[in-house]
mmCIF file with all atom_site columns, C-alpha atoms in Angstrom:
data_model
loop_
_atom_site.group_PDB
_atom_site.id
_atom_site.type_symbol
_atom_site.label_atom_id
_atom_site.label_alt_id
_atom_site.label_comp_id
_atom_site.label_asym_id
_atom_site.label_entity_id
_atom_site.label_seq_id
_atom_site.pdbx_PDB_ins_code
_atom_site.Cartn_x
_atom_site.Cartn_y
_atom_site.Cartn_z
_atom_site.occupancy
_atom_site.B_iso_or_equiv
_atom_site.pdbx_formal_charge
_atom_site.auth_seq_id
_atom_site.auth_comp_id
_atom_site.auth_asym_id
_atom_site.auth_atom_id
_atom_site.pdbx_PDB_model_num
ATOM 1   C CA . MET A 1 1   ? -141.116 58.536 110.397 1.00 54.00 ? 9   MET A CA 1
ATOM 2   C CA . SER A 1 2   ? -139.926 55.025 110.837 1.00 69.00 ? 10  SER A CA 1
ATOM 3   C CA . ASP A 1 3   ? -139.013 52.793 107.916 1.00 77.00 ? 11  ASP A CA 1
ATOM 4   C CA . LYS A 1 4   ? -142.042 50.555 108.543 1.00 78.00 ? 12  LYS A CA 1
ATOM 5   C CA . VAL A 1 5   ? -144.441 53.486 108.350 1.00 73.00 ? 13  VAL A CA 1
ATOM 6   C CA . ASP A 1 6   ? -142.754 54.801 105.179 1.00 76.00 ? 14  ASP A CA 1
ATOM 7   C CA . GLU A 1 7   ? -142.956 51.384 103.564 1.00 82.00 ? 15  GLU A CA 1
ATOM 8   C CA . LYS A 1 8   ? -146.590 50.953 104.549 1.00 79.00 ? 16  LYS A CA 1
ATOM 9   C CA . LEU A 1 9   ? -147.461 54.381 103.167 1.00 77.00 ? 17  LEU A CA 1
ATOM 10  C CA . ARG A 1 10  ? -145.595 53.697 99.901  1.00 79.00 ? 18  ARG A CA 1
ATOM 11  C CA . LYS A 1 11  ? -147.413 50.380 99.435  1.00 83.00 ? 19  LYS A CA 1
ATOM 12  C CA . ARG A 1 12  ? -150.777 52.020 100.131 1.00 80.00 ? 20  ARG A CA 1
ATOM 13  C CA . GLU A 1 13  ? -150.067 54.719 97.508  1.00 79.00 ? 21  GLU A CA 1
ATOM 14  C CA . GLU A 1 14  ? -149.035 52.103 94.943  1.00 80.00 ? 22  GLU A CA 1
ATOM 15  C CA . ARG A 1 15  ? -152.195 50.095 95.578  1.00 79.00 ? 23  ARG A CA 1
ATOM 16  C CA . TYR A 1 16  ? -154.337 53.236 95.306  1.00 74.00 ? 24  TYR A CA 1
ATOM 17  C CA . ASP A 1 17  ? -152.683 54.188 91.989  1.00 73.00 ? 25  ASP A CA 1
ATOM 18  C CA . ARG A 1 18  ? -153.068 50.658 90.616  1.00 72.00 ? 26  ARG A CA 1
ATOM 19  C CA . GLU A 1 19  ? -156.762 50.475 91.572  1.00 72.00 ? 27  GLU A CA 1
ATOM 20  C CA . ARG A 1 20  ? -157.404 53.962 90.207  1.00 66.00 ? 28  ARG A CA 1
ATOM 21  C CA . ARG A 1 21  ? -155.896 53.056 86.835  1.00 63.00 ? 29  ARG A CA 1
ATOM 22  C CA . VAL A 1 22  ? -158.105 49.990 86.575  1.00 60.00 ? 30  VAL A CA 1
ATOM 23  C CA . ARG A 1 23  ? -161.298 51.825 87.571  1.00 56.00 ? 31  ARG A CA 1
ATOM 24  C CA . ILE A 1 24  ? -160.879 54.932 85.442  1.00 54.00 ? 32  ILE A CA 1
ATOM 25  C CA . LYS A 1 25  ? -161.053 54.457 81.710  1.00 55.00 ? 33  LYS A CA 1
ATOM 26  C CA . SER A 1 26  ? -159.257 57.123 79.807  1.00 55.00 ? 34  SER A CA 1
ATOM 27  C CA . SER A 1 27  ? -161.154 58.765 76.964  1.00 56.00 ? 35  SER A CA 1
ATOM 28  C CA . GLU A 1 28  ? -158.055 58.147 74.848  1.00 56.00 ? 36  GLU A CA 1
ATOM 29  C CA . ASP A 1 29  ? -158.623 54.406 75.238  1.00 55.00 ? 37  ASP A CA 1
ATOM 30  C CA . LEU A 1 30  ? -162.073 54.769 73.704  1.00 56.00 ? 38  LEU A CA 1
ATOM 31  C CA . GLU A 1 31  ? -161.192 57.172 70.877  1.00 64.00 ? 39  GLU A CA 1
ATOM 32  C CA . THR A 1 32  ? -161.432 55.908 67.335  1.00 64.00 ? 40  THR A CA 1
ATOM 33  C CA . LEU A 1 33  ? -159.931 57.441 64.200  1.00 68.00 ? 41  LEU A CA 1
ATOM 34  C CA . GLU A 1 34  ? -161.756 56.916 60.893  1.00 66.00 ? 42  GLU A CA 1
ATOM 35  C CA . GLU A 1 35  ? -164.199 54.616 62.749  1.00 68.00 ? 43  GLU A CA 1
ATOM 36  C CA . VAL A 1 36  ? -161.622 51.814 62.657  1.00 79.00 ? 44  VAL A CA 1
ATOM 37  C CA . PHE A 1 37  ? -158.371 52.805 64.394  1.00 82.00 ? 45  PHE A CA 1
ATOM 38  C CA . ASP A 1 38  ? -158.948 52.433 68.106  1.00 86.00 ? 46  ASP A CA 1
ATOM 39  C CA . LYS A 1 39  ? -156.090 51.737 70.528  1.00 87.00 ? 47  LYS A CA 1
ATOM 40  C CA . ARG A 1 40  ? -156.494 47.967 70.267  1.00 89.00 ? 48  ARG A CA 1
ATOM 41  C CA . THR A 1 41  ? -156.506 47.992 66.442  1.00 91.00 ? 49  THR A CA 1
ATOM 42  C CA . LEU A 1 42  ? -153.465 50.282 66.333  1.00 92.00 ? 50  LEU A CA 1
ATOM 43  C CA . LEU A 1 43  ? -151.589 47.844 68.586  1.00 92.00 ? 51  LEU A CA 1
ATOM 44  C CA . THR A 1 44  ? -152.620 44.996 66.272  1.00 94.00 ? 52  THR A CA 1
ATOM 45  C CA . ILE A 1 45  ? -151.326 46.896 63.225  1.00 94.00 ? 53  ILE A CA 1
ATOM 46  C CA . LEU A 1 46  ? -148.065 47.620 65.065  1.00 94.00 ? 54  LEU A CA 1
ATOM 47  C CA . LYS A 1 47  ? -147.696 43.918 65.848  1.00 95.00 ? 55  LYS A CA 1
ATOM 48  C CA . ILE A 1 48  ? -148.209 43.021 62.173  1.00 96.00 ? 56  ILE A CA 1
ATOM 49  C CA . LEU A 1 49  ? -145.603 45.631 61.193  1.00 95.00 ? 57  LEU A CA 1
ATOM 50  C CA . ASN A 1 50  ? -143.152 44.376 63.829  1.00 94.00 ? 58  ASN A CA 1
ATOM 51  C CA . ILE A 1 51  ? -143.392 40.707 62.838  1.00 95.00 ? 59  ILE A CA 1
ATOM 52  C CA . GLY A 1 52  ? -142.660 41.643 59.220  1.00 95.00 ? 60  GLY A CA 1
ATOM 53  C CA . LYS A 1 53  ? -145.958 40.790 57.533  1.00 96.00 ? 61  LYS A CA 1
ATOM 54  C CA . LEU A 1 54  ? -146.567 44.414 56.512  1.00 96.00 ? 62  LEU A CA 1
ATOM 55  C CA . ARG A 1 55  ? -144.271 47.327 55.688  1.00 95.00 ? 63  ARG A CA 1
ATOM 56  C CA . GLU A 1 56  ? -146.772 50.192 55.423  1.00 95.00 ? 64  GLU A CA 1
ATOM 57  C CA . ILE A 1 57  ? -150.373 51.217 54.889  1.00 94.00 ? 65  ILE A CA 1
ATOM 58  C CA . THR A 1 58  ? -150.747 53.786 52.123  1.00 92.00 ? 66  THR A CA 1
ATOM 59  C CA . GLY A 1 59  ? -154.444 54.692 51.954  1.00 90.00 ? 67  GLY A CA 1
ATOM 60  C CA . VAL A 1 60  ? -158.118 53.745 51.957  1.00 92.00 ? 68  VAL A CA 1
ATOM 61  C CA . LEU A 1 61  ? -159.472 51.617 49.108  1.00 92.00 ? 69  LEU A CA 1
ATOM 62  C CA . LYS A 1 62  ? -163.036 50.910 50.225  1.00 91.00 ? 70  LYS A CA 1
ATOM 63  C CA . ALA A 1 63  ? -165.188 51.774 53.221  1.00 89.00 ? 71  ALA A CA 1
ATOM 64  C CA . GLY A 1 64  ? -168.268 49.869 54.273  1.00 86.00 ? 72  GLY A CA 1
ATOM 65  C CA . LYS A 1 65  ? -170.560 49.472 57.247  1.00 83.00 ? 73  LYS A CA 1
ATOM 66  C CA . GLU A 1 66  ? -168.599 46.611 58.806  1.00 85.00 ? 74  GLU A CA 1
ATOM 67  C CA . SER A 1 67  ? -165.026 47.123 57.587  1.00 90.00 ? 75  SER A CA 1
ATOM 68  C CA . ARG A 1 68  ? -162.528 49.311 55.772  1.00 93.00 ? 76  ARG A CA 1
ATOM 69  C CA . VAL A 1 69  ? -160.010 48.102 53.226  1.00 95.00 ? 77  VAL A CA 1
ATOM 70  C CA . TYR A 1 70  ? -156.650 49.838 52.998  1.00 95.00 ? 78  TYR A CA 1
ATOM 71  C CA . HIS A 1 71  ? -153.885 49.565 50.432  1.00 96.00 ? 79  HIS A CA 1
ATOM 72  C CA . GLY A 1 72  ? -150.578 48.417 51.875  1.00 96.00 ? 80  GLY A CA 1
ATOM 73  C CA . LEU A 1 73  ? -147.164 47.067 51.003  1.00 96.00 ? 81  LEU A CA 1
ATOM 74  C CA . ASP A 1 74  ? -145.552 43.910 52.314  1.00 96.00 ? 82  ASP A CA 1
ATOM 75  C CA . PRO A 1 75  ? -141.825 43.845 53.234  1.00 95.00 ? 83  PRO A CA 1
ATOM 76  C CA . GLN A 1 76  ? -140.884 42.951 49.615  1.00 96.00 ? 84  GLN A CA 1
ATOM 77  C CA . GLY A 1 77  ? -142.845 45.939 48.261  1.00 94.00 ? 85  GLY A CA 1
ATOM 78  C CA . LYS A 1 78  ? -145.701 43.817 46.884  1.00 96.00 ? 86  LYS A CA 1
ATOM 79  C CA . GLU A 1 79  ? -149.162 45.363 47.130  1.00 96.00 ? 87  GLU A CA 1
ATOM 80  C CA . VAL A 1 80  ? -151.547 43.913 49.724  1.00 97.00 ? 88  VAL A CA 1
ATOM 81  C CA . ALA A 1 81  ? -155.042 44.723 50.946  1.00 97.00 ? 89  ALA A CA 1
ATOM 82  C CA . VAL A 1 82  ? -155.462 45.346 54.673  1.00 97.00 ? 90  VAL A CA 1
ATOM 83  C CA . LYS A 1 83  ? -159.045 44.684 55.745  1.00 97.00 ? 91  LYS A CA 1
ATOM 84  C CA . ILE A 1 84  ? -159.911 46.050 59.175  1.00 95.00 ? 92  ILE A CA 1
ATOM 85  C CA . PHE A 1 85  ? -163.250 45.201 60.757  1.00 91.00 ? 93  PHE A CA 1
ATOM 86  C CA . LEU A 1 86  ? -164.869 47.958 62.790  1.00 87.00 ? 94  LEU A CA 1
ATOM 87  C CA . THR A 1 87  ? -164.867 47.073 66.476  1.00 80.00 ? 95  THR A CA 1
ATOM 88  C CA . SER A 1 88  ? -167.271 49.875 67.372  1.00 72.00 ? 96  SER A CA 1
ATOM 89  C CA . SER A 1 89  ? -169.959 48.749 64.939  1.00 64.00 ? 97  SER A CA 1
ATOM 90  C CA . ASN A 1 90  ? -173.046 47.122 66.368  1.00 62.00 ? 98  ASN A CA 1
ATOM 91  C CA . ILE A 1 91  ? -173.704 45.257 63.103  1.00 62.00 ? 99  ILE A CA 1
ATOM 92  C CA . PHE A 1 92  ? -172.070 42.108 64.478  1.00 58.00 ? 100 PHE A CA 1
ATOM 93  C CA . ARG A 1 93  ? -174.445 41.915 67.405  1.00 61.00 ? 101 ARG A CA 1
ATOM 94  C CA . GLN A 1 94  ? -177.459 42.351 65.123  1.00 63.00 ? 102 GLN A CA 1
ATOM 95  C CA . GLY A 1 95  ? -176.968 39.724 62.483  1.00 67.00 ? 103 GLY A CA 1
ATOM 96  C CA . ARG A 1 96  ? -173.571 38.037 62.427  1.00 67.00 ? 104 ARG A CA 1
ATOM 97  C CA . LEU A 1 97  ? -173.728 35.984 65.603  1.00 70.00 ? 105 LEU A CA 1
ATOM 98  C CA . LYS A 1 98  ? -176.020 33.366 64.023  1.00 72.00 ? 106 LYS A CA 1
ATOM 99  C CA . TYR A 1 99  ? -173.472 32.667 61.276  1.00 72.00 ? 107 TYR A CA 1
ATOM 100 C CA . ILE A 1 100 ? -170.705 32.007 63.775  1.00 73.00 ? 108 ILE A CA 1
ATOM 101 C CA . LEU A 1 101 ? -172.911 29.991 66.120  1.00 73.00 ? 109 LEU A CA 1
ATOM 102 C CA . GLY A 1 102 ? -173.924 27.697 63.253  1.00 73.00 ? 110 GLY A CA 1
ATOM 103 C CA . ASP A 1 103 ? -170.335 27.068 62.084  1.00 76.00 ? 111 ASP A CA 1
ATOM 104 C CA . PRO A 1 104 ? -168.898 23.818 63.496  1.00 77.00 ? 112 PRO A CA 1
ATOM 105 C CA . ARG A 1 105 ? -165.341 25.203 63.140  1.00 74.00 ? 113 ARG A CA 1
ATOM 106 C CA . PHE A 1 106 ? -165.971 27.655 65.975  1.00 71.00 ? 114 PHE A CA 1
ATOM 107 C CA . LYS A 1 107 ? -166.646 26.542 69.506  1.00 75.00 ? 115 LYS A CA 1
ATOM 108 C CA . ASP A 1 108 ? -167.139 28.633 72.651  1.00 75.00 ? 116 ASP A CA 1
ATOM 109 C CA . VAL A 1 109 ? -168.356 31.740 70.822  1.00 71.00 ? 117 VAL A CA 1
ATOM 110 C CA . PRO A 1 110 ? -167.783 34.869 72.926  1.00 71.00 ? 118 PRO A CA 1
ATOM 111 C CA . HIS A 1 111 ? -170.613 37.324 73.373  1.00 70.00 ? 119 HIS A CA 1
ATOM 112 C CA . ASP A 1 112 ? -168.701 40.588 73.710  1.00 76.00 ? 120 ASP A CA 1
ATOM 113 C CA . THR A 1 113 ? -168.565 42.595 70.486  1.00 77.00 ? 121 THR A CA 1
ATOM 114 C CA . ARG A 1 114 ? -164.783 42.854 70.116  1.00 83.00 ? 122 ARG A CA 1
ATOM 115 C CA . SER A 1 115 ? -164.219 39.126 70.501  1.00 81.00 ? 123 SER A CA 1
ATOM 116 C CA . LEU A 1 116 ? -167.077 38.488 68.101  1.00 81.00 ? 124 LEU A CA 1
ATOM 117 C CA . VAL A 1 117 ? -165.467 40.791 65.526  1.00 85.00 ? 125 VAL A CA 1
ATOM 118 C CA . ASP A 1 118 ? -162.160 38.937 65.953  1.00 88.00 ? 126 ASP A CA 1
ATOM 119 C CA . MET A 1 119 ? -163.932 35.629 65.425  1.00 85.00 ? 127 MET A CA 1
ATOM 120 C CA . TRP A 1 120 ? -165.687 37.015 62.331  1.00 86.00 ? 128 TRP A CA 1
ATOM 121 C CA . ALA A 1 121 ? -162.304 38.056 60.870  1.00 92.00 ? 129 ALA A CA 1
ATOM 122 C CA . LEU A 1 122 ? -160.948 34.558 61.501  1.00 91.00 ? 130 LEU A CA 1
ATOM 123 C CA . LYS A 1 123 ? -164.047 33.042 59.881  1.00 88.00 ? 131 LYS A CA 1
ATOM 124 C CA . GLU A 1 124 ? -163.602 35.218 56.785  1.00 93.00 ? 132 GLU A CA 1
ATOM 125 C CA . TYR A 1 125 ? -159.919 34.273 56.608  1.00 96.00 ? 133 TYR A CA 1
ATOM 126 C CA . LYS A 1 126 ? -160.760 30.547 56.755  1.00 93.00 ? 134 LYS A CA 1
ATOM 127 C CA . ASN A 1 127 ? -163.591 30.938 54.229  1.00 93.00 ? 135 ASN A CA 1
ATOM 128 C CA . LEU A 1 128 ? -161.214 32.637 51.784  1.00 96.00 ? 136 LEU A CA 1
ATOM 129 C CA . GLU A 1 129 ? -158.738 29.774 52.235  1.00 95.00 ? 137 GLU A CA 1
ATOM 130 C CA . LEU A 1 130 ? -161.486 27.265 51.409  1.00 94.00 ? 138 LEU A CA 1
ATOM 131 C CA . ALA A 1 131 ? -162.924 29.273 48.513  1.00 93.00 ? 139 ALA A CA 1
ATOM 132 C CA . GLY A 1 132 ? -159.449 29.726 47.010  1.00 91.00 ? 140 GLY A CA 1
ATOM 133 C CA . GLN A 1 133 ? -159.318 25.986 46.380  1.00 92.00 ? 141 GLN A CA 1
ATOM 134 C CA . ALA A 1 134 ? -162.268 26.202 43.969  1.00 92.00 ? 142 ALA A CA 1
ATOM 135 C CA . ILE A 1 135 ? -162.561 29.776 42.667  1.00 88.00 ? 143 ILE A CA 1
ATOM 136 C CA . THR A 1 136 ? -160.397 32.856 42.263  1.00 85.00 ? 144 THR A CA 1
ATOM 137 C CA . VAL A 1 137 ? -160.597 35.034 45.384  1.00 90.00 ? 145 VAL A CA 1
ATOM 138 C CA . PRO A 1 138 ? -158.046 37.316 47.061  1.00 93.00 ? 146 PRO A CA 1
ATOM 139 C CA . ALA A 1 139 ? -155.651 34.944 48.805  1.00 96.00 ? 147 ALA A CA 1
ATOM 140 C CA . PRO A 1 140 ? -155.585 35.438 52.573  1.00 97.00 ? 148 PRO A CA 1
ATOM 141 C CA . ILE A 1 141 ? -152.074 36.141 53.870  1.00 97.00 ? 149 ILE A CA 1
ATOM 142 C CA . TYR A 1 142 ? -152.422 36.702 57.611  1.00 98.00 ? 150 TYR A CA 1
ATOM 143 C CA . VAL A 1 143 ? -155.064 37.370 60.265  1.00 97.00 ? 151 VAL A CA 1
ATOM 144 C CA . GLU A 1 144 ? -154.620 38.985 63.677  1.00 96.00 ? 152 GLU A CA 1
ATOM 145 C CA . LYS A 1 145 ? -157.643 39.958 65.793  1.00 94.00 ? 153 LYS A CA 1
ATOM 146 C CA . ASN A 1 146 ? -159.827 42.211 63.587  1.00 94.00 ? 154 ASN A CA 1
ATOM 147 C CA . VAL A 1 147 ? -157.232 42.714 60.794  1.00 97.00 ? 155 VAL A CA 1
ATOM 148 C CA . ILE A 1 148 ? -156.803 40.519 57.692  1.00 98.00 ? 156 ILE A CA 1
ATOM 149 C CA . LEU A 1 149 ? -154.000 40.855 55.137  1.00 98.00 ? 157 LEU A CA 1
ATOM 150 C CA . LEU A 1 150 ? -155.116 39.805 51.659  1.00 97.00 ? 158 LEU A CA 1
ATOM 151 C CA . GLU A 1 151 ? -153.657 39.527 48.196  1.00 96.00 ? 159 GLU A CA 1
ATOM 152 C CA . PHE A 1 152 ? -154.264 42.835 46.398  1.00 96.00 ? 160 PHE A CA 1
ATOM 153 C CA . ILE A 1 153 ? -156.150 42.565 43.112  1.00 92.00 ? 161 ILE A CA 1
ATOM 154 C CA . GLY A 1 154 ? -155.388 45.689 41.123  1.00 91.00 ? 162 GLY A CA 1
ATOM 155 C CA . LYS A 1 155 ? -152.458 47.815 40.068  1.00 90.00 ? 163 LYS A CA 1
ATOM 156 C CA . GLU A 1 156 ? -150.562 50.782 41.476  1.00 88.00 ? 164 GLU A CA 1
ATOM 157 C CA . GLY A 1 157 ? -152.876 51.276 44.450  1.00 88.00 ? 165 GLY A CA 1
ATOM 158 C CA . LYS A 1 158 ? -156.080 51.149 42.407  1.00 89.00 ? 166 LYS A CA 1
ATOM 159 C CA . SER A 1 159 ? -158.257 48.130 43.049  1.00 89.00 ? 167 SER A CA 1
ATOM 160 C CA . ALA A 1 160 ? -159.705 46.108 40.188  1.00 88.00 ? 168 ALA A CA 1
ATOM 161 C CA . PRO A 1 161 ? -163.322 46.957 39.354  1.00 86.00 ? 169 PRO A CA 1
ATOM 162 C CA . HIS A 1 162 ? -166.223 44.803 40.517  1.00 81.00 ? 170 HIS A CA 1
ATOM 163 C CA . LEU A 1 163 ? -167.710 42.547 37.868  1.00 79.00 ? 171 LEU A CA 1
ATOM 164 C CA . ARG A 1 164 ? -170.852 44.697 37.800  1.00 84.00 ? 172 ARG A CA 1
ATOM 165 C CA . GLU A 1 165 ? -168.689 47.702 36.846  1.00 85.00 ? 173 GLU A CA 1
ATOM 166 C CA . VAL A 1 166 ? -167.079 46.020 33.831  1.00 82.00 ? 174 VAL A CA 1
ATOM 167 C CA . PRO A 1 167 ? -168.891 46.360 30.495  1.00 83.00 ? 175 PRO A CA 1
ATOM 168 C CA . LEU A 1 168 ? -169.256 42.912 28.973  1.00 76.00 ? 176 LEU A CA 1
ATOM 169 C CA . GLU A 1 169 ? -169.789 42.208 25.331  1.00 76.00 ? 177 GLU A CA 1
ATOM 170 C CA . ALA A 1 170 ? -172.293 39.520 24.505  1.00 66.00 ? 178 ALA A CA 1
ATOM 171 C CA . PRO A 1 171 ? -171.242 36.924 21.918  1.00 61.00 ? 179 PRO A CA 1
ATOM 172 C CA . ALA A 1 172 ? -172.702 37.462 18.461  1.00 59.00 ? 180 ALA A CA 1
ATOM 173 C CA . ALA A 1 173 ? -174.571 34.155 18.660  1.00 58.00 ? 181 ALA A CA 1
ATOM 174 C CA . TRP A 1 174 ? -176.488 35.469 21.646  1.00 53.00 ? 182 TRP A CA 1
ATOM 175 C CA . TYR A 1 175 ? -178.418 37.957 19.517  1.00 55.00 ? 183 TYR A CA 1
ATOM 176 C CA . LYS A 1 176 ? -179.056 35.740 16.506  1.00 55.00 ? 184 LYS A CA 1
ATOM 177 C CA . LYS A 1 177 ? -182.495 34.331 16.227  1.00 52.00 ? 185 LYS A CA 1
ATOM 178 C CA . THR A 1 178 ? -182.607 31.046 14.428  1.00 48.00 ? 186 THR A CA 1
#
């Protein structure tokens, strides 16, 4: 065959391969581990590791319907909480959109679920920054897409108990009847 025909055939094959890759979604792209680690979230975690905000993730602390919180270590070995919002959860479509739409800090709210989850993570990060000025909350460290790094409140990989789990003693004056 002539060089022109070979070149034309090669270009046609390349175009076919390129179009085929775009059209066909691999099942691996849609797989999710532990309801939270899809391909996109894994790439986000890798980015956070590569830029030096996180050294490792050591285990699950809490699991909920909209996110999971993992114990991690920063590059200096200090404990951090890694909160990962579930991108496959439909909870954001059901009730969270109204809270983002009503917030003047966020314009041009996307309507696809993944972008909405990313925006919700950013909103939580900003809310923690604001709340930290008035009350004690876990300090936000970094946010990237659906992942937030937070100050860890606890010791040796065990998170501090919720206030409702701590037995409180009432002052003696509380019980006295005068």
